[in-house]
Amino acid sequence: ASTPLAVEKQLVDSIPVKYIHKAHHWLILHGRYICVARTPRCEVCGLRKACKYFQTQYQQPIGNYNSSSQLIVHSSFTAVILMIFKTF
């Protein structure tokens, strides 16, 4: 999206209604504690499979993958954020 309003519209359209009231805080917390600008904590991130930064920085995936190479989702937070990332 090319404008903040367009980005917001894409996010709102991508988030299930039952999570919309929590998604804002989840995105902020993810950026504050996991996807930190100077030192992203990719080793504990549940979004590695959908993350462009992770894909370019690491040749071998790390952590929670099952036998079919799918990310194991550990929380509703991770599931919602994954849904958002898959739409872009």
Short mmCIF file of N, CA and C in Angstrom, two decimals, residues 42-46 48-49 61-67 69-74:
data_model
loop_
_atom_site.label_atom_id
_atom_site.label_comp_id
_atom_site.label_asym_id
_atom_site.label_seq_id
_atom_site.Cartn_x
_atom_site.Cartn_y
_atom_site.Cartn_z
N CYS A 42 14.70 -13.21 16.03
CA CYS A 42 14.14 -14.19 15.09
C CYS A 42 14.05 -15.59 15.71
N GLU A 43 14.94 -15.91 16.63
CA GLU A 43 14.95 -17.26 17.20
C GLU A 43 13.70 -17.57 18.02
N VAL A 44 12.99 -16.54 18.47
CA VAL A 44 11.77 -16.76 19.25
C VAL A 44 10.51 -16.29 18.53
N CYS A 45 10.66 -15.82 17.32
CA CYS A 45 9.53 -15.25 16.58
C CYS A 45 8.68 -16.33 15.93
N GLY A 46 7.38 -16.21 16.07
CA GLY A 46 6.46 -17.14 15.46
C GLY A 46 6.13 -16.81 14.02
N ARG A 48 8.51 -16.28 11.55
CA ARG A 48 9.69 -16.48 10.69
C ARG A 48 9.33 -16.95 9.29
N LYS A 49 8.40 -17.85 9.17
CA LYS A 49 8.05 -18.43 7.88
C LYS A 49 7.51 -17.36 6.91
N PRO A 61 16.19 -22.46 8.23
CA PRO A 61 15.19 -22.09 9.22
C PRO A 61 15.55 -22.64 10.60
N ILE A 62 15.16 -21.91 11.63
CA ILE A 62 15.44 -22.35 12.98
C ILE A 62 14.14 -22.57 13.73
N GLY A 63 14.14 -23.53 14.64
CA GLY A 63 13.03 -23.68 15.56
C GLY A 63 11.82 -24.42 15.06
N ASN A 64 10.69 -24.07 15.56
CA ASN A 64 9.42 -24.78 15.59
C ASN A 64 8.78 -25.12 14.25
N TYR A 65 9.31 -26.09 13.54
CA TYR A 65 8.71 -26.56 12.30
C TYR A 65 8.36 -28.03 12.45
N ASN A 66 7.25 -28.44 11.89
CA ASN A 66 6.90 -29.85 11.96
C ASN A 66 7.41 -30.57 10.70
N SER A 67 7.11 -31.82 10.55
CA SER A 67 7.67 -32.63 9.47
C SER A 67 7.26 -32.16 8.08
N SER A 69 7.20 -29.08 7.18
CA SER A 69 7.81 -27.75 7.04
C SER A 69 6.81 -26.61 7.25
N GLN A 70 5.80 -26.83 8.04
CA GLN A 70 4.85 -25.77 8.35
C GLN A 70 5.16 -25.24 9.74
N LEU A 71 5.01 -23.95 9.90
CA LEU A 71 5.24 -23.34 11.19
C LEU A 71 4.20 -23.81 12.18
N ILE A 72 4.62 -24.18 13.36
CA ILE A 72 3.68 -24.58 14.40
C ILE A 72 3.23 -23.31 15.11
N VAL A 73 1.94 -23.04 15.08
CA VAL A 73 1.41 -21.82 15.68
C VAL A 73 1.12 -22.08 17.14
N HIS A 74 1.70 -21.25 18.02
CA HIS A 74 1.59 -21.47 19.46
C HIS A 74 0.55 -20.59 20.14
#
